[in-house]
mmCIF file of C-alpha atoms in Angstrom:
data_model
loop_
_atom_site.group_PDB
_atom_site.id
_atom_site.type_symbol
_atom_site.label_atom_id
_atom_site.label_comp_id
_atom_site.label_asym_id
_atom_site.label_seq_id
_atom_site.Cartn_x
_atom_site.Cartn_y
_atom_site.Cartn_z
ATOM 1 C CA UNK C 71 19.439 25.522 5.109
ATOM 2 C CA UNK C 72 21.209 22.387 6.324
ATOM 3 C CA UNK C 73 19.761 18.929 5.804
ATOM 4 C CA UNK C 74 18.594 18.495 9.389
ATOM 5 C CA UNK C 75 16.536 21.720 9.235
ATOM 6 C CA UNK C 76 15.215 20.592 5.861
ATOM 7 C CA UNK C 77 14.210 17.296 7.401
ATOM 8 C CA UNK C 78 12.400 19.020 10.243
ATOM 9 C CA UNK C 79 10.621 21.234 7.772
ATOM 10 C CA UNK C 80 9.537 18.203 5.787
ATOM 11 C CA UNK C 81 8.454 16.437 8.955
ATOM 12 C CA UNK C 82 6.559 19.136 10.755
ATOM 13 C CA UNK C 83 6.283 22.091 8.365
ATOM 14 C CA UNK C 84 5.907 25.303 10.293
ATOM 15 C CA UNK C 85 5.792 23.523 13.667
ATOM 16 C CA UNK C 86 9.566 23.073 13.725
ATOM 17 C CA UNK C 87 10.245 26.789 13.403
ATOM 18 C CA UNK C 88 7.843 27.644 16.208
ATOM 19 C CA UNK C 89 9.338 24.992 18.457
ATOM 20 C CA UNK C 90 12.868 26.180 17.762
ATOM 21 C CA UNK C 91 11.944 29.695 18.868
ATOM 22 C CA UNK C 92 10.445 28.303 22.033
ATOM 23 C CA UNK C 93 13.597 26.322 22.802
ATOM 24 C CA UNK C 94 15.583 29.550 22.608
ATOM 25 C CA UNK C 95 13.257 31.310 25.031
ATOM 26 C CA UNK C 96 12.596 28.770 27.735
ATOM 27 C CA UNK C 97 13.065 25.148 28.801
ATOM 28 C CA UNK C 98 10.933 24.053 31.734
ATOM 29 C CA UNK C 99 11.908 20.805 33.397
ATOM 30 C CA UNK C 100 9.638 18.367 35.134
ATOM 31 C CA UNK C 101 10.115 14.988 36.808
ATOM 32 C CA UNK C 102 9.487 11.630 35.198
ATOM 33 C CA UNK C 103 6.857 10.651 37.760
ATOM 34 C CA UNK C 104 4.118 12.869 39.141
ATOM 35 C CA UNK C 105 1.178 12.422 41.525
ATOM 36 C CA UNK C 106 -2.025 11.897 39.539
ATOM 37 C CA UNK C 107 -3.481 15.336 40.289
ATOM 38 C CA UNK C 108 -0.282 17.072 39.135
ATOM 39 C CA UNK C 109 -0.036 14.829 36.079
ATOM 40 C CA UNK C 110 -3.643 15.535 35.084
ATOM 41 C CA UNK C 111 -3.109 19.257 35.518
ATOM 42 C CA UNK C 112 -0.009 19.150 33.332
ATOM 43 C CA UNK C 113 -1.778 17.134 30.616
ATOM 44 C CA UNK C 114 -4.688 19.583 30.684
ATOM 45 C CA UNK C 115 -2.260 22.490 30.363
ATOM 46 C CA UNK C 116 -0.263 20.971 27.501
ATOM 47 C CA UNK C 117 -3.311 20.220 25.360
ATOM 48 C CA UNK C 118 -5.252 23.386 26.117
ATOM 49 C CA UNK C 119 -2.772 26.142 25.244
ATOM 50 C CA UNK C 120 -0.865 26.568 21.997
ATOM 51 C CA UNK C 121 2.926 26.120 21.997
ATOM 52 C CA UNK C 122 3.208 24.308 25.303
ATOM 53 C CA UNK C 123 5.560 21.771 23.779
ATOM 54 C CA UNK C 124 8.402 23.395 25.687
ATOM 55 C CA UNK C 125 6.900 21.945 28.873
ATOM 56 C CA UNK C 126 7.928 18.519 27.578
ATOM 57 C CA UNK C 127 11.640 19.232 27.313
ATOM 58 C CA UNK C 128 13.283 17.067 29.956
ATOM 59 C CA UNK C 129 16.994 17.362 30.716
ATOM 60 C CA UNK C 130 16.982 13.999 32.504
ATOM 61 C CA UNK C 131 15.968 11.988 29.448
ATOM 62 C CA UNK C 132 18.430 9.778 27.571
ATOM 63 C CA UNK C 133 19.615 11.753 24.552
ATOM 64 C CA UNK C 134 20.680 8.969 22.177
ATOM 65 C CA UNK C 135 18.641 6.065 20.864
ATOM 66 C CA UNK C 136 18.459 3.448 18.129
ATOM 67 C CA UNK C 137 15.077 2.085 17.114
ATOM 68 C CA UNK C 138 15.005 -0.728 14.577
ATOM 69 C CA UNK C 139 11.644 -0.225 12.927
ATOM 70 C CA UNK C 140 10.341 -3.662 11.982
ATOM 71 C CA UNK C 141 7.512 -4.114 9.483
ATOM 72 C CA UNK C 142 3.855 -4.315 10.581
ATOM 73 C CA UNK C 143 4.590 -4.253 14.314
ATOM 74 C CA UNK C 144 3.221 -0.781 15.249
ATOM 75 C CA UNK C 145 6.676 0.516 14.393
ATOM 76 C CA UNK C 146 5.257 3.732 12.916
ATOM 77 C CA UNK C 147 3.663 4.577 16.256
ATOM 78 C CA UNK C 148 6.960 4.056 18.098
ATOM 79 C CA UNK C 149 8.775 6.024 15.416
ATOM 80 C CA UNK C 150 6.341 8.879 16.003
ATOM 81 C CA UNK C 151 7.220 8.864 19.710
ATOM 82 C CA UNK C 152 10.957 8.892 19.035
ATOM 83 C CA UNK C 153 11.104 11.434 16.222
ATOM 84 C CA UNK C 154 8.792 13.895 17.934
ATOM 85 C CA UNK C 155 11.033 13.582 21.002
ATOM 86 C CA UNK C 156 14.036 14.289 18.789
ATOM 87 C CA UNK C 157 12.243 17.334 17.418
ATOM 88 C CA UNK C 158 11.249 18.631 20.853
ATOM 89 C CA UNK C 159 14.755 18.178 22.267
ATOM 90 C CA UNK C 160 16.527 19.325 19.087
ATOM 91 C CA UNK C 161 18.392 16.031 18.667
ATOM 92 C CA UNK C 162 20.234 15.039 15.501
ATOM 93 C CA UNK C 163 18.693 12.243 13.409
ATOM 94 C CA UNK C 164 20.311 10.012 10.793
ATOM 95 C CA UNK C 165 18.577 10.446 7.424
ATOM 96 C CA UNK C 166 18.696 8.632 4.124
ATOM 97 C CA UNK C 167 20.392 9.996 1.021
ATOM 98 C CA UNK C 168 17.538 8.908 -1.237
ATOM 99 C CA UNK C 169 14.689 11.395 -1.114
ATOM 100 C CA UNK C 170 12.400 8.974 -2.940
ATOM 101 C CA UNK C 171 12.748 6.453 -0.128
ATOM 102 C CA UNK C 172 13.360 8.699 2.863
ATOM 103 C CA UNK C 173 11.606 6.355 5.275
ATOM 104 C CA UNK C 174 14.246 3.627 4.829
ATOM 105 C CA UNK C 175 17.964 3.790 5.501
ATOM 106 C CA UNK C 176 19.940 1.967 2.773
ATOM 107 C CA UNK C 177 16.975 0.662 0.744
ATOM 108 C CA UNK C 178 18.620 -2.372 -0.891
ATOM 109 C CA UNK C 179 21.549 -3.341 1.334
ATOM 110 C CA UNK C 180 22.410 -3.845 5.015
ATOM 111 C CA UNK C 181 22.723 -0.510 6.760
ATOM 112 C CA UNK C 182 25.894 1.496 6.198
ATOM 113 C CA UNK C 183 26.704 4.949 7.563
ATOM 114 C CA UNK C 184 27.476 5.958 3.987
ATOM 115 C CA UNK C 185 23.740 5.782 3.260
ATOM 116 C CA UNK C 186 23.149 8.766 5.531
ATOM 117 C CA UNK C 187 22.903 12.192 3.944
ATOM 118 C CA UNK C 188 24.431 13.645 7.117
ATOM 119 C CA UNK C 189 27.227 11.056 7.375
ATOM 120 C CA UNK C 190 29.797 13.814 7.891
ATOM 121 C CA UNK C 191 27.953 14.873 11.049
ATOM 122 C CA UNK C 192 28.194 11.489 12.778
ATOM 123 C CA UNK C 193 27.667 10.407 15.428
ATOM 124 C CA UNK C 194 23.980 11.388 15.574
ATOM 125 C CA UNK C 195 21.603 11.075 18.507
ATOM 126 C CA UNK C 196 18.889 9.051 16.829
ATOM 127 C CA UNK C 197 18.353 6.397 14.175
ATOM 128 C CA UNK C 198 14.705 5.322 13.939
ATOM 129 C CA UNK C 199 13.825 4.100 10.460
ATOM 130 C CA UNK C 200 13.452 0.868 8.522
ATOM 131 C CA UNK C 201 16.739 -0.786 7.669
ATOM 132 C CA UNK C 202 18.442 -4.146 7.360
ATOM 133 C CA UNK C 203 20.230 -4.170 10.711
ATOM 134 C CA UNK C 204 24.011 -4.063 10.641
ATOM 135 C CA UNK C 205 25.348 -3.806 14.195
ATOM 136 C CA UNK C 206 28.823 -2.437 13.496
ATOM 137 C CA UNK C 207 27.592 0.311 11.173
ATOM 138 C CA UNK C 208 24.737 1.301 13.478
ATOM 139 C CA UNK C 209 27.153 1.522 16.385
ATOM 140 C CA UNK C 210 29.527 3.675 14.325
ATOM 141 C CA UNK C 211 26.690 6.073 13.501
ATOM 142 C CA UNK C 212 25.405 6.689 17.029
ATOM 143 C CA UNK C 213 26.724 8.210 20.206
ATOM 144 C CA UNK C 214 28.277 5.676 22.545
ATOM 145 C CA UNK C 215 25.557 5.921 25.216
ATOM 146 C CA UNK C 216 22.695 5.097 22.820
ATOM 147 C CA UNK C 217 19.931 2.774 23.997
ATOM 148 C CA UNK C 218 18.855 0.070 21.532
ATOM 149 C CA UNK C 219 15.153 -0.745 21.096
ATOM 150 C CA UNK C 220 12.979 -2.668 18.657
ATOM 151 C CA UNK C 221 9.538 -4.292 18.573
ATOM 152 C CA UNK C 222 8.188 -7.737 17.664
ATOM 153 C CA UNK C 223 4.757 -9.196 16.918
ATOM 154 C CA UNK C 224 3.251 -12.669 16.807
ATOM 155 C CA UNK C 225 4.575 -14.004 13.469
ATOM 156 C CA UNK C 226 1.217 -15.315 12.230
ATOM 157 C CA UNK C 227 -0.691 -12.057 12.723
ATOM 158 C CA UNK C 228 2.305 -10.076 11.448
ATOM 159 C CA UNK C 229 2.504 -12.086 8.243
ATOM 160 C CA UNK C 230 -1.220 -11.734 7.587
ATOM 161 C CA UNK C 231 -1.002 -7.984 8.202
ATOM 162 C CA UNK C 232 1.864 -7.743 5.699
ATOM 163 C CA UNK C 233 -0.074 -9.906 3.219
ATOM 164 C CA UNK C 234 -2.965 -7.419 3.220
ATOM 165 C CA UNK C 235 -0.956 -4.192 3.600
ATOM 166 C CA UNK C 236 1.472 -4.944 0.758
ATOM 167 C CA UNK C 237 -1.380 -6.353 -1.369
ATOM 168 C CA UNK C 238 0.455 -9.604 -2.074
ATOM 169 C CA UNK C 239 -2.727 -11.375 -3.157
ATOM 170 C CA UNK C 240 -3.454 -8.828 -5.880
ATOM 171 C CA UNK C 241 0.157 -8.232 -6.888
ATOM 172 C CA UNK C 242 1.260 -11.871 -7.076
ATOM 173 C CA UNK C 243 -2.034 -13.681 -7.783
ATOM 174 C CA UNK C 244 -2.451 -15.768 -4.653
ATOM 175 C CA UNK C 245 -5.900 -17.276 -4.200
ATOM 176 C CA UNK C 246 -5.833 -16.976 -0.396
ATOM 177 C CA UNK C 247 -3.554 -16.342 2.563
ATOM 178 C CA UNK C 248 -3.010 -20.078 2.967
ATOM 179 C CA UNK C 249 -2.109 -20.361 -0.714
ATOM 180 C CA UNK C 250 0.430 -17.581 -0.204
ATOM 181 C CA UNK C 251 1.965 -19.274 2.855
ATOM 182 C CA UNK C 252 2.271 -22.626 1.070
ATOM 183 C CA UNK C 253 3.708 -21.207 -2.165
ATOM 184 C CA UNK C 254 6.325 -19.088 -0.402
ATOM 185 C CA UNK C 255 7.243 -21.706 2.211
ATOM 186 C CA UNK C 256 10.725 -22.277 0.811
ATOM 187 C CA UNK C 257 11.317 -19.104 -1.149
ATOM 188 C CA UNK C 258 14.484 -17.084 -0.749
ATOM 189 C CA UNK C 259 13.029 -14.251 -2.816
ATOM 190 C CA UNK C 260 11.804 -10.986 -1.328
ATOM 191 C CA UNK C 261 9.222 -8.390 -2.316
ATOM 192 C CA UNK C 262 10.682 -5.631 -4.528
ATOM 193 C CA UNK C 263 9.641 -3.304 -1.684
ATOM 194 C CA UNK C 264 12.489 -4.976 0.292
ATOM 195 C CA UNK C 265 10.202 -6.951 2.558
ATOM 196 C CA UNK C 266 10.671 -10.671 3.047
ATOM 197 C CA UNK C 267 7.777 -12.999 2.264
ATOM 198 C CA UNK C 268 8.587 -14.986 5.421
ATOM 199 C CA UNK C 269 10.542 -14.449 8.614
ATOM 200 C CA UNK C 270 9.943 -10.718 8.181
ATOM 201 C CA UNK C 271 11.340 -9.748 11.579
ATOM 202 C CA UNK C 272 14.554 -11.721 11.289
ATOM 203 C CA UNK C 273 15.018 -10.240 7.819
ATOM 204 C CA UNK C 274 14.740 -6.736 9.309
ATOM 205 C CA UNK C 275 17.290 -7.753 11.947
ATOM 206 C CA UNK C 276 19.713 -8.553 9.136
ATOM 207 C CA UNK C 277 19.319 -12.312 8.633
ATOM 208 C CA UNK C 278 19.772 -13.186 4.949
ATOM 209 C CA UNK C 279 16.981 -15.391 3.484
ATOM 210 C CA UNK C 280 19.547 -18.045 2.494
ATOM 211 C CA UNK C 281 20.145 -18.611 6.237
ATOM 212 C CA UNK C 282 16.532 -18.963 7.378
ATOM 213 C CA UNK C 283 16.907 -22.727 7.830
ATOM 214 C CA UNK C 284 20.415 -22.662 9.325
ATOM 215 C CA UNK C 285 19.798 -23.128 13.060
ATOM 216 C CA UNK C 286 23.329 -22.153 14.068
ATOM 217 C CA UNK C 287 23.197 -18.842 12.192
ATOM 218 C CA UNK C 288 19.672 -18.124 13.435
ATOM 219 C CA UNK C 289 20.730 -18.801 17.034
ATOM 220 C CA UNK C 290 23.810 -16.610 16.587
ATOM 221 C CA UNK C 291 21.678 -13.740 15.275
ATOM 222 C CA UNK C 292 19.274 -14.057 18.221
ATOM 223 C CA UNK C 293 22.225 -14.041 20.631
ATOM 224 C CA UNK C 294 23.539 -10.880 18.935
ATOM 225 C CA UNK C 295 20.148 -9.215 19.344
ATOM 226 C CA UNK C 296 19.946 -10.188 23.015
ATOM 227 C CA UNK C 297 23.408 -8.793 23.739
ATOM 228 C CA UNK C 298 22.817 -5.581 21.762
ATOM 229 C CA UNK C 299 19.279 -4.426 22.494
ATOM 230 C CA UNK C 300 18.210 -2.902 25.795
ATOM 231 C CA UNK C 301 14.507 -3.460 25.135
ATOM 232 C CA UNK C 302 12.537 -5.556 22.688
ATOM 233 C CA UNK C 303 8.948 -4.363 22.825
ATOM 234 C CA UNK C 304 5.982 -6.618 22.069
ATOM 235 C CA UNK C 305 3.105 -5.451 19.869
ATOM 236 C CA UNK C 306 0.438 -7.968 20.895
ATOM 237 C CA UNK C 307 -2.478 -7.260 23.237
ATOM 238 C CA UNK C 308 -1.712 -5.849 26.668
ATOM 239 C CA UNK C 309 2.009 -6.213 26.033
ATOM 240 C CA UNK C 310 2.016 -3.105 23.822
ATOM 241 C CA UNK C 311 1.103 -0.624 26.559
ATOM 242 C CA UNK C 312 3.396 -2.423 28.977
ATOM 243 C CA UNK C 313 6.107 -1.964 26.350
ATOM 244 C CA UNK C 314 5.462 1.767 26.300
ATOM 245 C CA UNK C 315 5.900 1.902 30.072
ATOM 246 C CA UNK C 316 9.181 -0.032 29.871
ATOM 247 C CA UNK C 317 10.339 2.295 27.073
ATOM 248 C CA UNK C 318 9.426 5.341 29.159
ATOM 249 C CA UNK C 319 11.477 4.103 32.098
ATOM 250 C CA UNK C 320 14.428 2.968 29.978
ATOM 251 C CA UNK C 321 14.709 6.431 28.432
ATOM 252 C CA UNK C 322 13.859 8.401 31.597
ATOM 253 C CA UNK C 323 10.915 9.929 29.770
ATOM 254 C CA UNK C 324 7.540 11.108 31.046
ATOM 255 C CA UNK C 325 4.165 9.558 30.421
ATOM 256 C CA UNK C 326 3.257 12.281 27.913
ATOM 257 C CA UNK C 327 6.308 11.326 25.864
ATOM 258 C CA UNK C 328 4.893 7.852 25.209
ATOM 259 C CA UNK C 329 1.232 8.778 24.717
ATOM 260 C CA UNK C 330 0.513 7.744 21.145
ATOM 261 C CA UNK C 331 -2.314 6.986 18.754
ATOM 262 C CA UNK C 332 -2.036 4.219 16.190
ATOM 263 C CA UNK C 333 -0.040 5.506 13.213
ATOM 264 C CA UNK C 334 -0.386 3.791 9.807
ATOM 265 C CA UNK C 335 -3.184 1.588 11.162
ATOM 266 C CA UNK C 336 -5.475 0.037 8.559
ATOM 267 C CA UNK C 337 -8.895 1.735 8.370
ATOM 268 C CA UNK C 338 -10.589 -1.602 7.890
ATOM 269 C CA UNK C 339 -9.224 -5.098 7.732
ATOM 270 C CA UNK C 340 -10.307 -8.011 5.588
ATOM 271 C CA UNK C 341 -11.804 -10.877 7.569
ATOM 272 C CA UNK C 342 -8.966 -12.647 9.308
ATOM 273 C CA UNK C 343 -8.337 -16.192 8.105
ATOM 274 C CA UNK C 344 -9.257 -19.169 10.188
ATOM 275 C CA UNK C 345 -5.927 -20.481 11.386
ATOM 276 C CA UNK C 346 -6.621 -24.148 10.760
ATOM 277 C CA UNK C 347 -4.224 -26.869 11.866
ATOM 278 C CA UNK C 348 -2.971 -27.055 8.306
ATOM 279 C CA UNK C 349 -2.357 -23.299 8.022
ATOM 280 C CA UNK C 350 -0.743 -23.160 11.455
ATOM 281 C CA UNK C 351 1.571 -26.020 10.473
ATOM 282 C CA UNK C 352 2.621 -24.228 7.267
ATOM 283 C CA UNK C 353 3.165 -20.958 9.150
ATOM 284 C CA UNK C 354 5.387 -22.644 11.727
ATOM 285 C CA UNK C 355 7.300 -24.479 9.033
ATOM 286 C CA UNK C 356 7.961 -21.434 6.861
ATOM 287 C CA UNK C 357 8.632 -18.933 9.668
ATOM 288 C CA UNK C 358 10.691 -20.956 12.135
ATOM 289 C CA UNK C 359 13.303 -18.223 12.551
ATOM 290 C CA UNK C 360 10.669 -15.608 13.411
ATOM 291 C CA UNK C 361 8.912 -17.930 15.859
ATOM 292 C CA UNK C 362 12.199 -18.683 17.599
ATOM 293 C CA UNK C 363 12.967 -14.960 17.821
ATOM 294 C CA UNK C 364 9.490 -14.050 19.076
ATOM 295 C CA UNK C 365 9.295 -16.762 21.728
ATOM 296 C CA UNK C 366 12.742 -15.902 23.056
ATOM 297 C CA UNK C 367 12.007 -12.223 23.509
ATOM 298 C CA UNK C 368 8.440 -12.707 24.709
ATOM 299 C CA UNK C 369 9.928 -14.693 27.593
ATOM 300 C CA UNK C 370 12.493 -11.950 28.264
ATOM 301 C CA UNK C 371 9.761 -9.311 28.040
ATOM 302 C CA UNK C 372 7.583 -11.084 30.592
ATOM 303 C CA UNK C 373 10.550 -11.265 32.942
ATOM 304 C CA UNK C 374 11.093 -7.504 32.573
ATOM 305 C CA UNK C 375 7.435 -6.814 33.350
ATOM 306 C CA UNK C 376 7.553 -9.056 36.406
ATOM 307 C CA UNK C 377 10.704 -7.355 37.638
ATOM 308 C CA UNK C 378 9.101 -3.937 37.062
ATOM 309 C CA UNK C 379 6.396 -4.811 39.590
ATOM 310 C CA UNK C 380 2.644 -5.387 39.199
ATOM 311 C CA UNK C 381 1.490 -2.430 41.308
ATOM 312 C CA UNK C 382 3.931 -0.008 39.707
ATOM 313 C CA UNK C 383 2.911 -1.201 36.239
ATOM 314 C CA UNK C 384 -0.780 -0.829 37.091
ATOM 315 C CA UNK C 385 -0.281 2.757 38.291
ATOM 316 C CA UNK C 386 1.755 3.766 35.259
ATOM 317 C CA UNK C 387 -0.725 2.165 32.861
ATOM 318 C CA UNK C 388 -3.513 4.192 34.473
ATOM 319 C CA UNK C 389 -1.462 7.348 33.922
ATOM 320 C CA UNK C 390 -0.792 6.352 30.311
ATOM 321 C CA UNK C 391 -4.461 5.605 29.591
ATOM 322 C CA UNK C 392 -5.555 8.919 31.097
ATOM 323 C CA UNK C 393 -2.979 10.872 29.119
ATOM 324 C CA UNK C 394 -3.650 9.092 25.826
ATOM 325 C CA UNK C 395 -7.423 9.501 26.113
ATOM 326 C CA UNK C 396 -7.080 13.160 27.057
ATOM 327 C CA UNK C 397 -4.842 13.915 24.100
ATOM 328 C CA UNK C 398 -6.986 11.927 21.650
ATOM 329 C CA UNK C 399 -10.244 13.527 22.785
ATOM 330 C CA UNK C 400 -8.733 16.991 22.582
ATOM 331 C CA UNK C 401 -6.771 16.592 19.358
ATOM 332 C CA UNK C 402 -8.874 14.362 17.090
ATOM 333 C CA UNK C 403 -12.106 15.280 15.334
ATOM 334 C CA UNK C 404 -12.298 12.179 13.152
ATOM 335 C CA UNK C 405 -10.454 9.931 10.704
ATOM 336 C CA UNK C 406 -10.188 9.429 6.959
ATOM 337 C CA UNK C 407 -8.468 6.836 4.763
ATOM 338 C CA UNK C 408 -4.921 7.559 3.691
ATOM 339 C CA UNK C 409 -2.323 5.734 1.620
ATOM 340 C CA UNK C 410 -3.061 1.980 1.351
ATOM 341 C CA UNK C 411 -6.290 2.556 3.323
ATOM 342 C CA UNK C 412 -4.386 3.503 6.470
ATOM 343 C CA UNK C 413 -5.888 5.797 9.084
ATOM 344 C CA UNK C 414 -5.264 9.521 8.784
ATOM 345 C CA UNK C 415 -6.428 11.620 11.717
ATOM 346 C CA UNK C 416 -8.426 14.801 11.248
ATOM 347 C CA UNK C 417 -7.369 17.327 13.839
ATOM 348 C CA UNK C 418 -9.986 19.173 15.813
ATOM 349 C CA UNK C 419 -10.025 22.959 15.599
ATOM 350 C CA UNK C 420 -8.271 23.118 18.960
ATOM 351 C CA UNK C 421 -5.844 20.441 17.786
ATOM 352 C CA UNK C 422 -4.905 22.417 14.690
ATOM 353 C CA UNK C 423 -3.804 25.259 16.942
ATOM 354 C CA UNK C 424 -1.846 23.032 19.328
ATOM 355 C CA UNK C 425 1.748 22.083 18.590
ATOM 356 C CA UNK C 426 1.734 18.841 20.524
ATOM 357 C CA UNK C 427 -1.415 17.602 18.781
ATOM 358 C CA UNK C 428 0.294 18.156 15.465
ATOM 359 C CA UNK C 429 3.347 16.241 16.693
ATOM 360 C CA UNK C 430 1.320 13.322 18.041
ATOM 361 C CA UNK C 431 -0.834 12.929 14.943
ATOM 362 C CA UNK C 432 1.818 13.282 12.245
ATOM 363 C CA UNK C 433 2.352 10.308 9.945
ATOM 364 C CA UNK C 434 5.974 9.802 8.906
ATOM 365 C CA UNK C 435 5.230 7.476 6.019
ATOM 366 C CA UNK C 436 3.736 9.055 2.873
#
């Protein structure tokens, strides 16, 4: 068994084999935009009969994509969308050599194609894991028509989410979130889990901690991101669903392709800190690179949404909400705590027997 089949087995267990058989038998095509009554009928059909995943194979969709999965930005949910699409369309995916850290490509260094277990099979269709971004090596690993996507989040809420998720208070003896922010304000050190204590997003984009305060290098990195990425999604508030619509249209996907439930979401969160003037000042001071990145691409994102059109966005959001609610109500019976108190979904009886439910609910991080 080759490594890609092994990966699919690891990812979806028996689902992959069933899907592969379906791909051999039939591939129905359907347009990227449907009238509501046709859309609702299709959603009902997909979630009501086992092995209807073949209805989601779409020959018009873009076949190659890079997703830089940033930390604590709903990246696991976007990764779910992308990797299940790769599975459904039988696309090749770049995978790490290290089985113990299979969710990250090149755990301790900037990304290199040599970190991939299937490096001899390059270029692949999809890269969609955590990494320290390295443009030249990513480009060398993907097909030339790949679309580049990532996602950002408000730096203050992102940092607090990381603080709780990675248990920095317990692991490093901070008395509070503000104490953590103050004590790491100038640090160049990173968590042994290869997560930066500040400017987390710029770190994921490949900015070395020694350059956090170098405005010229920061600006150059942001310019590189702007010239490289086709879409920078935004995690916060209403922007997230708008991001899904922009992703759908960029990739020529359908609304069912981007219907997603929150993956790796915390079951319960500690009370959020009061962002006092003092705390806000320290956050801005210690995360200037991330704030500059976020503000730049929030502005670009808003321009994309405006250009997309208010009425068109409203219609597509209605379709997305209908589809997501339909899938969730059909597939999910409840939730339970998983690793690090994250949400694990309990499939309904009907969901257990439905291939797409199993795809939508799978968690890619152990």
